[in-house]
Amino acid sequence: MSVLAEVSGNIGAIGYGLAAIGPGIGVGIIFGQGVQAIARQPEAYGLIRQNMLLGFVLTEALALIGLVAPFIYT
């Protein structure tokens, strides 16, 4: 007797859920380290904030690519 597991629905949702873990961790690291850097050197606030936001934008771009990729490559 053979029992086969069947997955119904869109597997892309599971893939995106797994793909969102990396950027989520990355954003946490970016802002955590940014706050530490500002606490250590308050006079460099502008430069640190600029680099923090740039890192955030690039990390979120990866998350959006992970969202769109299952729809493009069906």
Tab-separated table of N, CA, C and O in Angstrom:
chain	number	residue	atom	x	y	z
A	1	MET	N	0.843	-1.168	0.000
A	1	MET	CA	0.000	0.000	0.000
A	1	MET	C	0.895	1.240	0.000
A	1	MET	O	1.714	1.425	0.879
A	2	SER	N	0.698	2.107	-0.974
A	2	SER	CA	1.530	3.294	-1.143
A	2	SER	C	0.736	4.543	-0.767
A	2	SER	O	-0.378	4.736	-1.236
A	3	VAL	N	1.314	5.346	0.099
A	3	VAL	CA	0.661	6.591	0.515
A	3	VAL	C	1.485	7.753	-0.044
A	3	VAL	O	2.669	7.885	0.253
A	4	LEU	N	0.851	8.559	-0.864
A	4	LEU	CA	1.533	9.702	-1.456
A	4	LEU	C	0.998	10.987	-0.847
A	4	LEU	O	-0.202	11.161	-0.711
A	5	ALA	N	1.904	11.867	-0.487
A	5	ALA	CA	1.502	13.177	0.037
A	5	ALA	C	1.235	14.086	-1.150
A	5	ALA	O	1.995	14.128	-2.110
A	6	GLU	N	0.152	14.813	-1.081
A	6	GLU	CA	-0.206	15.697	-2.183
A	6	GLU	C	-0.260	17.133	-1.670
A	6	GLU	O	-0.848	17.407	-0.632
A	7	VAL	N	0.393	18.003	-2.401
A	7	VAL	CA	0.377	19.418	-2.060
A	7	VAL	C	-0.471	20.123	-3.090
A	7	VAL	O	-0.217	20.032	-4.285
A	8	SER	N	-1.491	20.808	-2.617
A	8	SER	CA	-2.334	21.548	-3.549
A	8	SER	C	-2.203	23.034	-3.260
A	8	SER	O	-1.890	23.443	-2.146
A	9	GLY	N	-2.401	23.828	-4.280
A	9	GLY	CA	-2.287	25.269	-4.108
A	9	GLY	C	-1.008	25.777	-4.743
A	9	GLY	O	-0.348	25.091	-5.523
A	10	ASN	N	-0.660	26.976	-4.383
A	10	ASN	CA	0.502	27.624	-4.968
A	10	ASN	C	1.718	27.414	-4.073
A	10	ASN	O	1.758	27.873	-2.943
A	11	ILE	N	2.705	26.742	-4.589
A	11	ILE	CA	3.941	26.495	-3.844
A	11	ILE	C	4.748	27.785	-3.720
A	11	ILE	O	5.597	27.922	-2.846
A	12	GLY	N	4.471	28.770	-4.596
A	12	GLY	CA	5.183	30.043	-4.548
A	12	GLY	C	5.011	30.752	-3.216
A	12	GLY	O	5.904	31.465	-2.763
A	13	ALA	N	3.873	30.563	-2.566
A	13	ALA	CA	3.649	31.192	-1.263
A	13	ALA	C	4.611	30.634	-0.219
A	13	ALA	O	5.140	31.377	0.610
A	14	ILE	N	4.849	29.345	-0.275
A	14	ILE	CA	5.806	28.739	0.655
A	14	ILE	C	7.214	29.231	0.344
A	14	ILE	O	7.987	29.558	1.240
A	15	GLY	N	7.522	29.315	-0.940
A	15	GLY	CA	8.832	29.809	-1.351
A	15	GLY	C	9.067	31.235	-0.907
A	15	GLY	O	10.152	31.589	-0.437
A	16	TYR	N	8.043	32.084	-1.048
A	16	TYR	CA	8.215	33.468	-0.615
A	16	TYR	C	8.349	33.550	0.896
A	16	TYR	O	9.110	34.358	1.410
A	17	GLY	N	7.622	32.738	1.614
A	17	GLY	CA	7.747	32.730	3.070
A	17	GLY	C	9.168	32.396	3.499
A	17	GLY	O	9.721	33.012	4.409
A	18	LEU	N	9.773	31.431	2.810
A	18	LEU	CA	11.162	31.089	3.119
A	18	LEU	C	12.121	32.185	2.656
A	18	LEU	O	13.114	32.467	3.321
A	19	ALA	N	11.802	32.815	1.524
A	19	ALA	CA	12.666	33.873	0.999
A	19	ALA	C	12.601	35.132	1.851
A	19	ALA	O	13.524	35.944	1.833
A	20	ALA	N	11.538	35.322	2.605
A	20	ALA	CA	11.391	36.522	3.435
A	20	ALA	C	12.189	36.425	4.736
A	20	ALA	O	12.390	37.440	5.405
A	21	ILE	N	12.645	35.249	5.083
A	21	ILE	CA	13.407	35.092	6.320
A	21	ILE	C	14.739	35.830	6.237
A	21	ILE	O	15.120	36.553	7.163
A	22	GLY	N	15.442	35.677	5.124
A	22	GLY	CA	16.751	36.306	4.959
A	22	GLY	C	16.707	37.824	5.052
A	22	GLY	O	17.442	38.426	5.845
A	23	PRO	N	15.849	38.481	4.248
A	23	PRO	CA	15.758	39.939	4.358
A	23	PRO	C	15.281	40.412	5.731
A	23	PRO	O	15.709	41.459	6.210
A	24	GLY	N	14.431	39.642	6.374
A	24	GLY	CA	13.988	40.018	7.718
A	24	GLY	C	15.134	40.034	8.709
A	24	GLY	O	15.281	40.957	9.516
A	25	ILE	N	15.978	39.025	8.633
A	25	ILE	CA	17.160	38.988	9.493
A	25	ILE	C	18.114	40.110	9.120
A	25	ILE	O	18.690	40.770	9.987
A	26	GLY	N	18.262	40.352	7.815
A	26	GLY	CA	19.160	41.403	7.351
A	26	GLY	C	18.754	42.780	7.830
A	26	GLY	O	19.600	43.579	8.258
A	27	VAL	N	17.465	43.082	7.783
A	27	VAL	CA	16.981	44.383	8.254
A	27	VAL	C	17.236	44.539	9.745
A	27	VAL	O	17.652	45.599	10.216
A	28	GLY	N	17.022	43.476	10.503
A	28	GLY	CA	17.296	43.531	11.933
A	28	GLY	C	18.756	43.800	12.227
A	28	GLY	O	19.096	44.599	13.111
A	29	ILE	N	19.635	43.153	11.480
A	29	ILE	CA	21.073	43.376	11.680
A	29	ILE	C	21.451	44.796	11.295
A	29	ILE	O	22.212	45.465	12.006
A	30	ILE	N	20.925	45.284	10.165
A	30	ILE	CA	21.261	46.634	9.692
A	30	ILE	C	20.892	47.679	10.739
A	30	ILE	O	21.711	48.528	11.110
A	31	PHE	N	19.669	47.640	11.220
A	31	PHE	CA	19.237	48.668	12.163
A	31	PHE	C	19.854	48.480	13.547
A	31	PHE	O	20.152	49.459	14.235
A	32	GLY	N	20.075	47.243	13.949
A	32	GLY	CA	20.732	47.010	15.233
A	32	GLY	C	22.149	47.552	15.253
A	32	GLY	O	22.556	48.247	16.188
A	33	GLN	N	22.898	47.249	14.207
A	33	GLN	CA	24.271	47.738	14.132
A	33	GLN	C	24.304	49.252	13.915
A	33	GLN	O	25.211	49.932	14.394
A	34	GLY	N	23.318	49.772	13.182
A	34	GLY	CA	23.252	51.221	12.973
A	34	GLY	C	23.016	51.981	14.265
A	34	GLY	O	23.656	53.014	14.517
A	35	VAL	N	22.136	51.474	15.106
A	35	VAL	CA	21.880	52.117	16.395
A	35	VAL	C	23.124	52.060	17.279
A	35	VAL	O	23.462	53.036	17.961
A	36	GLN	N	23.818	50.947	17.250
A	36	GLN	CA	25.061	50.844	18.018
A	36	GLN	C	26.108	51.835	17.514
A	36	GLN	O	26.809	52.471	18.303
A	37	ALA	N	26.208	51.969	16.193
A	37	ALA	CA	27.192	52.888	15.628
A	37	ALA	C	26.855	54.333	15.979
A	37	ALA	O	27.746	55.133	16.285
A	38	ILE	N	25.582	54.697	15.953
A	38	ILE	CA	25.173	56.062	16.312
A	38	ILE	C	25.433	56.318	17.792
A	38	ILE	O	25.842	57.411	18.187
A	39	ALA	N	25.213	55.297	18.619
A	39	ALA	CA	25.477	55.452	20.051
A	39	ALA	C	26.974	55.657	20.314
A	39	ALA	O	27.350	56.399	21.228
A	40	ARG	N	27.822	55.032	19.523
A	40	ARG	CA	29.268	55.167	19.726
A	40	ARG	C	29.812	56.465	19.142
A	40	ARG	O	30.756	57.024	19.682
A	41	GLN	N	29.241	56.899	17.998
A	41	GLN	CA	29.722	58.122	17.351
A	41	GLN	C	28.538	58.983	16.930
A	41	GLN	O	28.119	58.960	15.776
A	42	PRO	N	27.978	59.737	17.857
A	42	PRO	CA	26.808	60.546	17.528
A	42	PRO	C	27.090	61.613	16.466
A	42	PRO	O	26.184	62.018	15.750
A	43	GLU	N	28.334	62.057	16.355
A	43	GLU	CA	28.654	63.091	15.369
A	43	GLU	C	28.585	62.571	13.932
A	43	GLU	O	28.492	63.346	12.996
A	44	ALA	N	28.607	61.254	13.737
A	44	ALA	CA	28.523	60.653	12.399
A	44	ALA	C	27.100	60.196	12.085
A	44	ALA	O	26.899	59.344	11.231
A	45	TYR	N	26.125	60.814	12.755
A	45	TYR	CA	24.730	60.392	12.601
A	45	TYR	C	24.270	60.420	11.151
A	45	TYR	O	23.645	59.475	10.671
A	46	GLY	N	24.562	61.503	10.439
A	46	GLY	CA	24.083	61.646	9.065
A	46	GLY	C	24.608	60.561	8.143
A	46	GLY	O	23.859	59.967	7.364
A	47	LEU	N	25.900	60.277	8.215
A	47	LEU	CA	26.515	59.268	7.361
A	47	LEU	C	26.016	57.868	7.723
A	47	LEU	O	25.701	57.063	6.835
A	48	ILE	N	25.924	57.582	9.004
A	48	ILE	CA	25.462	56.256	9.439
A	48	ILE	C	24.015	56.041	9.022
A	48	ILE	O	23.652	54.976	8.512
A	49	ARG	N	23.186	57.075	9.208
A	49	ARG	CA	21.769	56.969	8.838
A	49	ARG	C	21.612	56.755	7.335
A	49	ARG	O	20.805	55.939	6.891
A	50	GLN	N	22.402	57.469	6.552
A	50	GLN	CA	22.347	57.330	5.100
A	50	GLN	C	22.715	55.904	4.683
A	50	GLN	O	22.019	55.287	3.867
A	51	ASN	N	23.778	55.373	5.241
A	51	ASN	CA	24.194	54.013	4.909
A	51	ASN	C	23.200	52.977	5.419
A	51	ASN	O	22.988	51.942	4.782
A	52	MET	N	22.579	53.248	6.565
A	52	MET	CA	21.571	52.352	7.104
A	52	MET	C	20.376	52.264	6.164
A	52	MET	O	19.878	51.174	5.865
A	53	LEU	N	19.910	53.418	5.693
A	53	LEU	CA	18.754	53.427	4.806
A	53	LEU	C	19.078	52.798	3.457
A	53	LEU	O	18.241	52.108	2.869
A	54	LEU	N	20.289	53.009	2.959
A	54	LEU	CA	20.693	52.378	1.703
A	54	LEU	C	20.715	50.858	1.849
A	54	LEU	O	20.217	50.130	0.983
A	55	GLY	N	21.264	50.368	2.937
A	55	GLY	CA	21.259	48.924	3.190
A	55	GLY	C	19.861	48.364	3.330
A	55	GLY	O	19.557	47.273	2.837
A	56	PHE	N	18.977	49.130	3.983
A	56	PHE	CA	17.583	48.707	4.132
A	56	PHE	C	16.902	48.600	2.777
A	56	PHE	O	16.209	47.621	2.494
A	57	VAL	N	17.110	49.592	1.921
A	57	VAL	CA	16.473	49.592	0.603
A	57	VAL	C	16.956	48.408	-0.229
A	57	VAL	O	16.153	47.721	-0.878
A	58	LEU	N	18.251	48.147	-0.219
A	58	LEU	CA	18.773	47.022	-0.999
A	58	LEU	C	18.277	45.682	-0.451
A	58	LEU	O	17.978	44.764	-1.211
A	59	THR	N	18.170	45.577	0.856
A	59	THR	CA	17.672	44.341	1.461
A	59	THR	C	16.208	44.121	1.124
A	59	THR	O	15.787	43.010	0.797
A	60	GLU	N	15.411	45.176	1.172
A	60	GLU	CA	13.999	45.047	0.830
A	60	GLU	C	13.798	44.782	-0.652
A	60	GLU	O	12.820	44.143	-1.036
A	61	ALA	N	14.710	45.257	-1.490
A	61	ALA	CA	14.623	44.942	-2.917
A	61	ALA	C	14.744	43.435	-3.125
A	61	ALA	O	14.044	42.858	-3.966
A	62	LEU	N	15.613	42.789	-2.354
A	62	LEU	CA	15.729	41.333	-2.452
A	62	LEU	C	14.430	40.649	-2.027
A	62	LEU	O	14.026	39.654	-2.613
A	63	ALA	N	13.773	41.186	-1.014
A	63	ALA	CA	12.503	40.608	-0.569
A	63	ALA	C	11.439	40.768	-1.654
A	63	ALA	O	10.643	39.853	-1.895
A	64	LEU	N	11.430	41.909	-2.330
A	64	LEU	CA	10.443	42.113	-3.400
A	64	LEU	C	10.734	41.218	-4.600
A	64	LEU	O	9.808	40.745	-5.255
A	65	ILE	N	12.009	40.987	-4.884
A	65	ILE	CA	12.347	40.050	-5.954
A	65	ILE	C	11.847	38.652	-5.592
A	65	ILE	O	11.319	37.929	-6.435
A	66	GLY	N	11.981	38.284	-4.326
A	66	GLY	CA	11.463	36.997	-3.871
A	66	GLY	C	9.958	36.907	-3.973
A	66	GLY	O	9.400	35.836	-4.177
A	67	LEU	N	9.270	38.042	-3.845
A	67	LEU	CA	7.815	38.050	-3.985
A	67	LEU	C	7.397	37.909	-5.439
A	67	LEU	O	6.443	37.211	-5.754
A	68	VAL	N	8.117	38.536	-6.353
A	68	VAL	CA	7.729	38.578	-7.762
A	68	VAL	C	8.193	37.337	-8.521
A	68	VAL	O	7.534	36.905	-9.462
A	69	ALA	N	9.307	36.760	-8.134
A	69	ALA	CA	9.893	35.646	-8.877
A	69	ALA	C	8.939	34.464	-9.089
A	69	ALA	O	8.890	33.916	-10.207
A	70	PRO	N	8.159	34.033	-8.100
A	70	PRO	CA	7.246	32.894	-8.381
A	70	PRO	C	6.197	33.192	-9.438
A	70	PRO	O	5.740	32.301	-10.131
A	71	PHE	N	5.829	34.458	-9.572
A	71	PHE	CA	4.835	34.817	-10.577
A	71	PHE	C	5.452	34.855	-11.967
A	71	PHE	O	4.779	34.580	-12.957
A	72	ILE	N	6.718	35.224	-12.055
A	72	ILE	CA	7.384	35.303	-13.356
A	72	ILE	C	7.758	33.909	-13.847
A	72	ILE	O	7.535	33.576	-15.008
A	73	TYR	N	8.343	33.104	-12.967
A	73	TYR	CA	8.815	31.776	-13.355
A	73	TYR	C	7.817	30.721	-12.904
A	73	TYR	O	8.014	30.027	-11.922
A	74	THR	N	6.736	30.602	-13.633
A	74	THR	CA	5.721	29.599	-13.272
A	74	THR	C	5.947	28.307	-13.987
A	74	THR	O	6.481	28.238	-15.046
